[in-house]
Short mmCIF file of C-alpha atoms and ligand atoms in Angstrom, two decimals:
data_model
loop_
_atom_site.label_atom_id
_atom_site.label_comp_id
_atom_site.label_asym_id
_atom_site.label_seq_id
_atom_site.Cartn_x
_atom_site.Cartn_y
_atom_site.Cartn_z
CA MET J 1 0.00 0.00 0.00
CA ASN J 2 1.14 3.56 -0.61
CA TYR J 3 1.23 5.95 2.30
CA GLU J 4 1.03 9.69 2.53
CA VAL J 5 3.08 11.47 5.16
CA VAL J 6 1.37 14.30 7.05
CA ILE J 7 3.45 16.90 8.87
CA GLY J 8 2.70 19.94 11.00
CA LEU J 9 5.38 22.27 12.38
CA GLU J 10 5.76 24.32 15.50
CA THR J 11 8.63 26.73 14.89
CA HIS J 12 10.15 28.78 17.71
CA VAL J 13 11.85 31.93 16.57
CA GLU J 14 13.97 34.19 18.74
CA LEU J 15 12.95 37.81 18.20
CA ASN J 16 15.33 40.58 17.27
CA THR J 17 14.87 42.84 20.33
CA ASN J 18 17.37 44.78 22.42
CA SER J 19 16.02 43.43 25.67
CA LYS J 20 14.23 40.41 27.08
CA ILE J 21 10.46 40.01 26.98
CA PHE J 22 9.56 41.00 30.58
CA CYS J 23 12.65 42.81 31.94
CA SER J 24 15.35 45.18 30.70
CA CYS J 25 18.18 42.65 30.52
CA GLY J 26 19.90 42.46 27.13
CA GLY J 27 19.20 39.51 24.90
CA HIS J 28 21.43 36.49 25.32
CA SER J 29 23.44 37.36 22.20
CA SER J 30 24.82 40.34 24.12
CA ALA J 31 26.05 38.00 26.87
CA LYS J 32 29.76 37.35 27.12
CA THR J 33 29.84 34.90 30.00
CA PRO J 34 27.19 32.62 31.56
CA ASN J 35 24.65 34.46 33.70
CA ASP J 36 25.83 37.78 32.33
CA CYS J 37 22.36 39.04 31.37
CA VAL J 38 20.27 38.22 34.41
CA CYS J 39 18.26 40.32 36.85
CA PRO J 40 16.01 39.39 39.77
CA ALA J 41 12.97 39.30 37.44
CA CYS J 42 14.30 36.85 34.85
CA ALA J 43 16.03 34.85 37.57
CA GLY J 44 12.58 34.25 39.09
CA MET J 45 13.14 35.94 42.46
CA PRO J 46 9.96 36.04 44.56
CA GLY J 47 7.88 39.17 44.18
CA MET J 48 9.37 40.38 40.92
CA LEU J 49 6.80 41.37 38.28
CA PRO J 50 6.95 41.09 34.49
CA VAL J 51 6.83 44.28 32.39
CA MET J 52 5.80 43.75 28.78
CA ASN J 53 8.30 44.68 26.06
CA LYS J 54 6.32 46.57 23.40
CA LYS J 55 8.73 45.67 20.64
CA VAL J 56 7.88 41.97 21.10
CA ILE J 57 4.23 42.66 20.29
CA GLU J 58 5.19 44.68 17.24
CA LEU J 59 7.48 42.00 15.87
CA ALA J 60 4.85 39.31 16.50
CA VAL J 61 2.27 41.41 14.62
CA SER J 62 4.79 41.90 11.78
CA ALA J 63 5.23 38.14 11.59
CA GLY J 64 1.45 37.75 11.48
CA LEU J 65 1.10 40.28 8.67
CA MET J 66 3.91 38.60 6.79
CA LEU J 67 2.11 35.25 7.03
CA ASN J 68 -1.32 36.68 6.14
CA CYS J 69 -2.78 36.06 9.60
CA GLU J 70 -5.68 37.67 11.39
CA ILE J 71 -4.27 39.90 14.12
CA SER J 72 -6.06 39.53 17.45
CA ARG J 73 -7.35 42.77 18.90
CA TYR J 74 -7.32 41.27 22.38
CA THR J 75 -4.44 39.07 23.40
CA THR J 76 -3.49 37.61 26.78
CA PHE J 77 -0.74 35.65 28.53
CA ASP J 78 -0.99 32.39 30.45
CA LYS J 79 1.33 30.55 32.79
CA LYS J 80 2.36 27.08 31.72
CA ASN J 81 3.52 25.27 34.84
CA TYR J 82 6.25 22.67 34.91
CA TYR J 83 9.26 22.05 37.05
CA TYR J 84 12.70 21.98 35.49
CA PRO J 85 16.00 23.50 36.63
CA ASP J 86 16.32 25.75 33.57
CA LEU J 87 12.99 27.40 34.42
CA PRO J 88 13.50 29.53 37.55
CA CYS J 89 9.83 30.46 38.08
CA ALA J 90 8.69 26.86 37.50
CA TYR J 91 6.31 28.26 34.91
CA GLN J 92 6.75 29.66 31.43
CA ILE J 93 4.78 32.71 30.36
CA THR J 94 3.13 31.88 27.05
CA GLN J 95 -0.20 32.33 25.26
CA LEU J 96 -2.84 29.63 25.29
CA ASN J 97 -6.28 31.20 25.20
CA HIS J 98 -5.85 34.31 23.07
CA PRO J 99 -2.77 34.03 20.82
CA ILE J 100 -1.71 37.19 19.01
CA CYS J 101 -2.22 35.90 15.44
CA THR J 102 -4.41 33.20 13.92
CA ASN J 103 -5.46 31.73 10.56
CA GLY J 104 -2.57 32.61 8.28
CA CYS J 105 -1.41 31.17 5.02
CA VAL J 106 1.83 30.99 3.03
CA GLU J 107 2.60 29.62 -0.44
CA VAL J 108 5.31 26.98 -0.58
CA LYS J 109 7.01 25.63 -3.70
CA SER J 110 8.29 22.08 -3.99
CA SER J 111 8.14 19.18 -6.42
CA LEU J 112 4.55 18.71 -5.23
CA GLY J 113 3.78 22.09 -6.84
CA THR J 114 2.99 25.45 -5.27
CA ARG J 115 0.70 24.76 -2.32
CA ASP J 116 -0.81 26.74 0.53
CA ILE J 117 0.42 25.95 4.02
CA HIS J 118 -2.02 27.21 6.63
CA ILE J 119 -0.83 28.84 9.80
CA LYS J 120 -2.95 27.85 12.77
CA GLN J 121 -1.56 30.51 15.07
CA ILE J 122 1.42 32.55 16.21
CA HIS J 123 1.91 33.11 19.90
CA MET J 124 4.45 34.96 22.04
CA GLU J 125 6.36 33.34 24.86
CA GLU J 126 9.58 33.44 26.84
CA ASP J 127 12.50 31.09 26.30
CA ALA J 128 13.91 28.89 29.07
CA GLY J 129 17.50 28.91 30.33
CA LYS J 130 20.17 26.45 29.42
CA LEU J 131 21.69 23.56 31.32
CA VAL J 132 25.37 22.90 30.81
CA HIS J 133 26.63 19.47 31.80
CA SER J 134 30.29 19.07 32.60
CA GLY J 135 31.77 16.01 34.26
CA SER J 136 29.72 15.14 37.28
CA PHE J 137 28.32 18.69 37.54
CA SER J 138 25.43 20.42 35.87
CA TYR J 139 25.31 24.18 35.61
CA VAL J 140 22.47 26.49 34.76
CA ASP J 141 22.86 29.56 32.57
CA PHE J 142 19.95 32.06 32.72
CA ASN J 143 21.13 34.28 29.85
CA ARG J 144 18.49 32.80 27.58
CA THR J 145 15.76 32.85 30.22
CA SER J 146 12.98 35.24 29.16
CA VAL J 147 14.43 35.90 25.72
CA PRO J 148 11.37 36.64 23.55
CA LEU J 149 10.13 33.99 21.16
CA ILE J 150 7.26 33.59 18.78
CA GLU J 151 5.97 30.13 18.04
CA ILE J 152 4.54 29.70 14.57
CA VAL J 153 2.18 26.72 14.43
CA THR J 154 1.09 25.32 11.07
CA GLN J 155 -1.84 23.09 10.26
CA PRO J 156 -0.87 19.52 9.34
CA ASP J 157 -0.51 20.58 5.70
CA PHE J 158 2.94 19.36 4.67
CA ARG J 159 3.19 16.19 2.61
CA SER J 160 6.96 15.70 2.30
CA ALA J 161 10.27 16.55 3.94
CA GLU J 162 11.13 18.62 0.87
CA GLU J 163 8.04 20.74 1.38
CA VAL J 164 8.95 21.30 5.02
CA LEU J 165 12.45 22.46 4.10
CA SER J 166 11.11 24.74 1.43
CA TYR J 167 8.77 26.34 3.98
CA LEU J 168 11.53 26.74 6.54
CA THR J 169 13.90 28.29 4.01
CA LYS J 170 11.24 30.75 2.92
CA LEU J 171 10.22 31.49 6.50
CA LYS J 172 13.82 32.16 7.46
CA SER J 173 14.38 34.68 4.67
CA MET J 174 11.03 36.36 5.34
CA LEU J 175 11.92 36.74 9.03
CA ARG J 176 15.34 38.16 8.23
CA PHE J 177 14.19 40.55 5.52
CA ASN J 178 11.49 41.89 7.80
CA GLY J 179 13.83 42.38 10.75
CA ILE J 180 11.83 40.00 12.94
CA SER J 181 14.66 37.61 13.69
CA GLU J 182 18.27 37.23 12.67
CA CYS J 183 17.67 33.46 12.68
CA GLU J 184 21.27 32.79 13.66
CA GLU J 185 22.40 29.33 14.64
CA GLY J 186 19.88 27.92 17.12
CA ALA J 187 17.53 30.93 16.97
CA MET J 188 14.99 28.95 14.94
CA ARG J 189 13.96 25.61 16.43
CA CYS J 190 11.23 23.26 15.29
CA ASP J 191 9.00 20.63 16.78
CA VAL J 192 8.02 18.33 13.95
CA ASN J 193 4.68 16.46 14.17
CA ILE J 194 4.37 13.47 11.88
CA SER J 195 1.77 10.87 10.99
CA VAL J 196 1.13 8.68 7.97
CA ARG J 197 -2.06 7.45 6.35
CA PRO J 198 -2.99 5.27 3.39
CA GLU J 199 -3.03 7.34 0.22
CA GLY J 200 -6.53 8.66 -0.43
CA SER J 201 -7.60 8.36 3.21
CA GLU J 202 -9.23 11.41 4.80
CA GLU J 203 -8.46 10.45 8.38
CA PHE J 204 -5.22 11.35 10.10
CA GLY J 205 -3.02 8.66 11.61
CA VAL J 206 -1.49 8.60 15.09
CA ARG J 207 1.07 11.39 15.34
CA THR J 208 4.40 11.65 17.06
CA GLU J 209 6.27 14.85 17.79
CA ILE J 210 10.03 15.21 17.36
CA LYS J 211 11.18 17.98 19.67
CA ASN J 212 13.62 20.81 19.32
CA MET J 213 15.32 20.42 15.97
CA ALA J 214 17.64 23.24 14.89
CA SER J 215 19.29 21.97 11.70
CA PHE J 216 17.46 21.69 8.39
CA GLU J 217 19.57 18.70 7.47
CA ALA J 218 18.61 16.86 10.64
CA ILE J 219 14.94 17.77 10.16
CA GLU J 220 14.94 16.16 6.74
CA LYS J 221 16.60 12.99 7.99
CA ALA J 222 14.36 12.80 11.05
CA ILE J 223 11.18 13.13 8.97
CA ASN J 224 12.24 10.41 6.56
CA TYR J 225 13.23 8.08 9.37
CA GLU J 226 10.10 8.70 11.40
CA ALA J 227 7.72 8.37 8.43
CA GLN J 228 9.27 5.01 7.56
CA ARG J 229 9.00 3.89 11.18
CA HIS J 230 5.27 4.68 11.11
CA ILE J 231 4.77 2.86 7.82
CA ASP J 232 6.62 -0.21 9.08
CA ALA J 233 4.62 -0.19 12.28
CA ILE J 234 1.36 -0.25 10.33
CA GLU J 235 2.42 -2.49 7.48
CA PHE J 236 4.38 -5.11 9.39
CA GLU J 237 2.94 -4.55 12.86
CA THR J 238 6.49 -4.16 14.17
CA GLU J 239 5.29 -2.02 17.06
CA GLU J 240 2.24 -0.16 18.23
CA LEU J 241 2.21 3.51 17.36
CA VAL J 242 1.36 5.80 20.25
CA GLN J 243 1.08 9.53 20.43
CA GLU J 244 4.30 10.58 22.08
CA THR J 245 7.21 12.99 22.13
CA ARG J 246 10.46 11.78 20.60
CA ARG J 247 13.96 13.07 20.13
CA TYR J 248 16.16 12.66 17.07
CA ASP J 249 19.68 11.37 17.52
CA ASP J 250 21.92 12.64 14.75
CA ALA J 251 24.65 10.06 15.29
CA SER J 252 22.38 7.05 14.71
CA GLY J 253 19.89 8.83 12.45
CA LYS J 254 17.05 7.44 14.57
CA THR J 255 14.34 8.85 16.81
CA PHE J 256 13.77 7.70 20.38
CA ALA J 257 10.77 8.00 22.67
CA MET J 258 11.21 10.68 25.36
CA ARG J 259 7.84 10.73 27.08
CA ASN J 260 4.16 10.28 26.43
CA LYS J 261 2.66 13.40 24.97
CA GLU J 262 1.64 15.78 27.73
CA THR J 263 -1.90 17.01 27.57
CA GLU J 264 -2.96 20.52 28.31
CA SER J 265 -4.07 19.62 31.82
CA ASP J 266 -0.56 18.38 32.67
CA TYR J 267 0.58 21.99 32.56
CA ARG J 268 -2.10 23.52 34.81
CA TYR J 269 -2.38 26.55 32.54
CA VAL J 270 -3.68 29.69 34.27
CA PRO J 271 -4.12 33.24 32.98
CA ASP J 272 -1.15 35.30 34.17
CA PRO J 273 -2.60 37.78 36.67
CA ASN J 274 0.48 39.99 36.46
CA LEU J 275 0.10 40.88 32.81
CA MET J 276 -2.83 42.95 31.55
CA PRO J 277 -4.61 41.89 28.39
CA ILE J 278 -3.14 43.75 25.41
CA ILE J 279 -5.52 45.65 23.14
CA ILE J 280 -4.27 46.13 19.60
CA ASP J 281 -6.14 48.81 17.63
CA ASP J 282 -6.22 49.66 13.92
CA GLU J 283 -3.92 52.61 14.34
CA TRP J 284 -1.20 50.49 15.89
CA ILE J 285 -1.50 47.86 13.17
CA GLU J 286 -1.28 50.55 10.48
CA GLU J 287 1.87 51.90 12.10
CA ILE J 288 3.45 48.44 12.14
CA LYS J 289 2.45 47.93 8.51
CA LYS J 290 4.38 51.07 7.58
CA ASN J 291 7.60 49.53 8.84
CA LYS J 292 7.05 46.34 6.96
CA PRO J 293 9.73 46.62 4.33
CA VAL J 294 9.70 43.68 1.95
CA GLU J 295 7.52 40.99 0.49
CA VAL J 296 9.72 38.09 -0.42
CA ASP J 297 7.25 36.92 -3.08
CA ASP J 298 7.31 40.35 -4.75
CA MET J 299 11.11 40.35 -4.71
CA ALA J 300 11.14 36.96 -6.43
CA ALA J 301 8.70 38.20 -9.07
CA GLN J 302 10.96 41.16 -9.82
CA TYR J 303 14.00 38.95 -10.22
CA ARG J 304 12.04 36.62 -12.47
CA GLU J 305 11.08 39.56 -14.65
CA ALA J 306 14.74 40.52 -14.93
CA GLY J 307 15.45 37.07 -16.36
CA ILE J 308 17.19 35.62 -13.31
CA SER J 309 16.80 31.83 -13.05
CA GLU J 310 14.68 30.15 -10.36
CA LYS J 311 17.72 28.52 -8.82
CA GLU J 312 19.48 31.87 -8.56
CA ILE J 313 16.34 33.52 -7.17
CA ASP J 314 16.20 30.92 -4.39
CA MET J 315 19.82 31.64 -3.52
CA ILE J 316 19.29 35.41 -3.47
CA ILE J 317 16.18 35.15 -1.30
CA ALA J 318 17.88 32.78 1.10
CA ASN J 319 20.81 35.17 1.54
CA GLN J 320 19.99 38.68 2.57
CA ASN J 321 23.59 39.84 2.03
CA VAL J 322 23.35 38.78 -1.62
CA ALA J 323 20.01 40.53 -2.10
CA ILE J 324 21.38 43.76 -0.66
CA LEU J 325 24.53 43.56 -2.78
CA LEU J 326 22.54 42.83 -5.93
CA ASP J 327 20.22 45.74 -5.23
CA LYS J 328 23.12 48.17 -4.84
CA VAL J 329 24.89 46.98 -7.97
CA VAL J 330 21.70 47.21 -10.03
CA LYS J 331 21.22 50.77 -8.76
CA MET J 332 24.64 51.53 -10.27
CA GLY J 333 23.21 50.66 -13.68
CA CYS J 334 24.34 47.03 -14.01
CA ASN J 335 22.07 44.52 -15.70
CA ALA J 336 20.33 42.47 -12.98
CA LYS J 337 20.74 39.10 -14.66
CA ASN J 338 24.45 39.71 -15.32
CA ALA J 339 24.99 41.02 -11.84
CA ALA J 340 23.33 37.94 -10.34
CA ALA J 341 25.73 35.74 -12.31
CA TRP J 342 28.73 37.80 -11.19
CA ILE J 343 27.69 37.44 -7.58
CA LEU J 344 26.39 33.87 -7.49
CA SER J 345 28.80 32.23 -9.93
CA ASP J 346 31.97 34.29 -9.89
CA CYS J 347 32.13 35.72 -6.37
CA VAL J 348 30.67 32.68 -4.64
CA GLY J 349 32.82 30.36 -6.77
CA LEU J 350 35.96 32.21 -5.68
CA LEU J 351 34.86 32.06 -2.04
CA ARG J 352 34.25 28.31 -2.30
CA LYS J 353 37.82 27.81 -3.50
CA ASP J 354 38.90 29.31 -0.19
CA GLY J 355 36.55 27.01 1.68
CA LYS J 356 34.17 29.87 2.48
CA THR J 357 30.41 30.03 2.10
CA ILE J 358 28.00 32.51 0.60
CA ASP J 359 27.36 33.91 4.11
CA GLU J 360 30.92 35.17 4.19
CA LEU J 361 30.60 37.14 0.97
CA ASP J 362 31.86 40.58 1.82
CA ILE J 363 32.67 42.73 -1.18
CA ASP J 364 32.36 46.48 -1.63
CA ALA J 365 29.24 46.92 -3.80
CA ASN J 366 30.79 49.97 -5.47
CA LYS J 367 33.83 48.03 -6.59
CA LEU J 368 31.80 45.10 -7.89
CA GLY J 369 29.45 47.45 -9.73
CA THR J 370 32.42 49.24 -11.29
CA ILE J 371 33.83 45.97 -12.64
CA ILE J 372 30.48 44.84 -14.04
CA ASN J 373 29.92 48.24 -15.64
CA MET J 374 33.35 48.16 -17.29
CA VAL J 375 32.57 44.75 -18.78
CA GLU J 376 29.05 45.67 -19.83
CA SER J 377 30.21 48.83 -21.58
CA GLY J 378 32.85 46.82 -23.45
CA ASP J 379 35.80 48.69 -21.89
CA ILE J 380 37.29 45.39 -20.80
CA ASN J 381 36.45 41.79 -21.56
CA ARG J 382 34.95 39.39 -19.05
CA VAL J 383 38.23 37.58 -18.43
CA SER J 384 39.89 40.84 -17.40
CA GLY J 385 36.85 41.62 -15.28
CA LYS J 386 37.29 38.32 -13.49
CA LYS J 387 40.98 39.07 -12.87
CA ILE J 388 40.06 42.39 -11.32
CA LEU J 389 37.39 40.68 -9.22
CA VAL J 390 39.95 38.25 -7.80
CA ALA J 391 42.21 41.18 -6.90
CA VAL J 392 39.32 43.03 -5.24
CA LEU J 393 38.28 39.99 -3.21
CA GLU J 394 41.82 39.12 -2.18
CA GLN J 395 43.45 42.52 -1.71
CA ASN J 396 40.54 44.92 -1.89
CA VAL J 397 42.28 46.87 -4.70
CA ASP J 398 40.70 49.78 -6.54
CA PRO J 399 39.30 48.17 -9.70
CA VAL J 400 39.98 51.08 -12.08
CA ALA J 401 43.55 51.59 -10.92
CA PHE J 402 44.26 47.85 -10.92
CA CYS J 403 42.91 47.57 -14.45
CA LYS J 404 45.21 50.36 -15.71
CA GLU J 405 48.30 49.15 -13.82
CA ASN J 406 47.94 45.68 -15.27
CA GLY J 407 47.11 46.72 -18.80
CA LEU J 408 43.76 44.96 -18.66
CA ASP J 409 41.96 47.84 -20.33
CA LYS J 410 43.55 47.12 -23.69
CA LYS J 411 40.77 45.91 -25.89
CA VAL J 412 41.69 43.03 -28.11
CA ASP J 413 41.21 43.82 -31.75
CA THR J 414 38.65 41.47 -33.30
CA ALA J 415 41.03 41.17 -36.26
CA VAL J 416 43.52 39.48 -33.92
CA ILE J 417 40.88 37.01 -32.74
CA ASP J 418 39.87 36.27 -36.31
CA LYS J 419 43.48 35.69 -37.34
CA VAL J 420 44.20 33.22 -34.53
CA ILE J 421 41.00 31.28 -35.16
CA ASP J 422 41.53 31.15 -38.93
CA GLU J 423 45.03 29.80 -38.36
CA ALA J 424 43.75 27.17 -35.94
CA ILE J 425 41.21 26.06 -38.53
CA SER J 426 43.78 25.67 -41.29
CA ASN J 427 46.29 23.92 -38.99
CA ASN J 428 43.71 21.35 -37.83
CA ALA J 429 42.20 20.28 -41.13
CA GLN J 430 41.44 16.72 -39.98
CA ALA J 431 39.64 17.82 -36.83
CA VAL J 432 37.67 20.39 -38.82
CA GLU J 433 36.55 17.74 -41.27
CA ASP J 434 35.60 15.34 -38.45
CA TYR J 435 33.63 18.07 -36.73
CA ARG J 436 31.78 18.98 -39.89
CA ASN J 437 30.95 15.29 -40.32
CA GLY J 438 29.19 15.32 -36.99
CA LYS J 439 31.99 14.32 -34.60
CA VAL J 440 31.23 16.85 -31.92
CA LYS J 441 34.25 15.90 -29.84
CA ALA J 442 36.65 17.12 -32.53
CA PHE J 443 35.69 20.68 -31.59
CA GLN J 444 37.81 20.50 -28.45
CA SER J 445 41.15 20.22 -30.22
CA ILE J 446 40.50 23.23 -32.50
CA PHE J 447 39.15 25.22 -29.56
CA GLY J 448 42.21 24.18 -27.52
CA ALA J 449 44.52 25.52 -30.23
CA CYS J 450 42.76 28.92 -30.15
CA MET J 451 42.80 29.00 -26.36
CA ARG J 452 46.56 28.47 -26.25
CA GLU J 453 46.99 31.76 -28.07
CA LEU J 454 44.16 33.77 -26.56
CA LYS J 455 43.86 32.44 -23.01
CA GLY J 456 43.59 35.22 -20.48
CA ILE J 457 43.20 37.79 -23.22
CA VAL J 458 39.80 36.95 -24.63
CA ASP J 459 36.73 35.56 -22.95
CA PRO J 460 36.54 31.81 -23.77
CA ALA J 461 32.83 32.24 -24.48
CA ILE J 462 33.66 34.71 -27.24
CA ILE J 463 36.31 32.39 -28.70
CA LYS J 464 33.84 29.50 -28.62
CA GLU J 465 31.11 31.47 -30.32
CA THR J 466 33.38 32.91 -33.02
CA LEU J 467 34.89 29.51 -33.73
CA GLU J 468 31.47 27.84 -33.94
CA ASN J 469 30.29 30.45 -36.41
CA LYS J 470 33.38 30.08 -38.56
CA LEU J 471 33.05 26.28 -38.59
CA LYS J 472 29.44 26.57 -39.74
P1 ADP Y 1 -1.55 20.12 20.64
O1 ADP Y 1 -2.58 21.03 21.16
O2 ADP Y 1 -1.62 18.73 21.10
O3 ADP Y 1 -0.17 20.70 20.70
P2 ADP Y 1 -2.06 21.10 18.03
O4 ADP Y 1 -3.40 20.98 17.43
O5 ADP Y 1 -1.62 22.42 18.55
O6 ADP Y 1 -1.90 19.97 19.10
O7 ADP Y 1 -1.03 20.62 16.95
C1 ADP Y 1 0.32 20.70 17.15
C2 ADP Y 1 0.98 20.48 15.83
O8 ADP Y 1 0.76 19.15 15.38
C3 ADP Y 1 0.45 21.37 14.73
O9 ADP Y 1 1.53 21.87 13.98
C4 ADP Y 1 -0.39 20.46 13.90
O10 ADP Y 1 -0.38 20.84 12.55
C5 ADP Y 1 0.31 19.13 14.06
N1 ADP Y 1 -0.58 17.99 13.90
C6 ADP Y 1 -1.79 17.78 14.46
N2 ADP Y 1 -2.29 16.59 14.09
C7 ADP Y 1 -1.38 16.01 13.27
C8 ADP Y 1 -1.29 14.76 12.56
N3 ADP Y 1 -2.26 13.84 12.64
N4 ADP Y 1 -0.19 14.52 11.83
C9 ADP Y 1 0.79 15.43 11.76
N5 ADP Y 1 0.77 16.59 12.41
C10 ADP Y 1 -0.27 16.89 13.16
ZN1 ZN Y 2 16.26 40.20 33.48
MG1 MG Y 3 0.34 22.83 20.37
#
């Protein structure tokens, strides 16, 4: 029998604020040593009261607008009670009854097509601290305690691991472009809920929840493992599926049961009497809308219109630094499609050679734009442009001066190109004949002969095109 996998995600995102959610301590990224950013309030000292950080509400509303949610006009906080050493109050302040955003929707592209993923809700909450285990001791670090989070809960709408990753990639760039979260390492964590059902069935199967996954790679592996485990359990009756919480172990690539799924009553939720309900009016929403800078879907449409490929668009959207660089270079008059190739093929290719990633791309937009403009206007050829680019990336030279000093601005006379190619054709009569008789491979030896003369002086693409035309 064929099975369909059904997945719903709960994604925790650390918000980009200067201070914690209910006190004035700096966020944990400003911490230098353990317990650096802690005050009596976030350390859970008796009698301390929470004070709401307005910025948290605004970022949560921004996230809701971004995901096409309804924004609640009345939103409240609840205490979720449980006892654990990283939780000094023995309760977490979160939202159960009146979450800040509900009923959203986002389009996600994958090999299943472009499909709507529905957002059940977004709620605000505080993070817990961190336990550090060392030898026979365990330490607790409260820097992360009370760092603001939003939790974005989807409906069980995903049907493959690929679709989940596509959503997460899009979500991450949307959050970064809109200044909601930097989404650095560990700042975006997912609980993945999975079930399977016979294809065509309307009913959902028993679900399990894999907790606290931070790496996209691990999420993909965990989903595939867990879906297969469910299928085996049903098909071969290897085990009985129960609703439970599991953890994924990266080393073995397997998931393990942690505990039976808690139900709401396990947490003894109560409305937090120390925090007033928050009323959000039209005026406030309008103000937040004004600061909402970019629609990732609109950006993609613009790039598409400029002739940039889908693969390149995905890379640009996933990397804010690339998008900003591209934007600046295009403003200098460079062609967008060319500029995308310069950035994504040439610059990133050079970085890769040094073992660096696209995140580490750090080039002066002015200098890159100058090089591209020189090539586009025909002042230099692409090969010279590439040489200048290498010098800019490695030594941060001035492109115009470097070009002059190294004689790269000398344009090669097309007569010279023609002469070299004509000679190569007459010196390689056999290869020319073979090629004309349909032996495509013979092209290489004639092309090679031209390249020996023109390498580094003329763009290989130009040599190839001229040679092809002459051979025709
Ligand atoms: P709970 O209240 O138990 O946490 P929710 O309704 O909030 O349950 O759902 C939590 C997450 O589990 C949501 O992301 C939802 O989409 C997902 N989910 C619910 N049922 C299923 C299922 N049968 N298979 C996969 N995911 C599911
Ligand atoms: Zn504090
Ligand atoms: Mg839930």
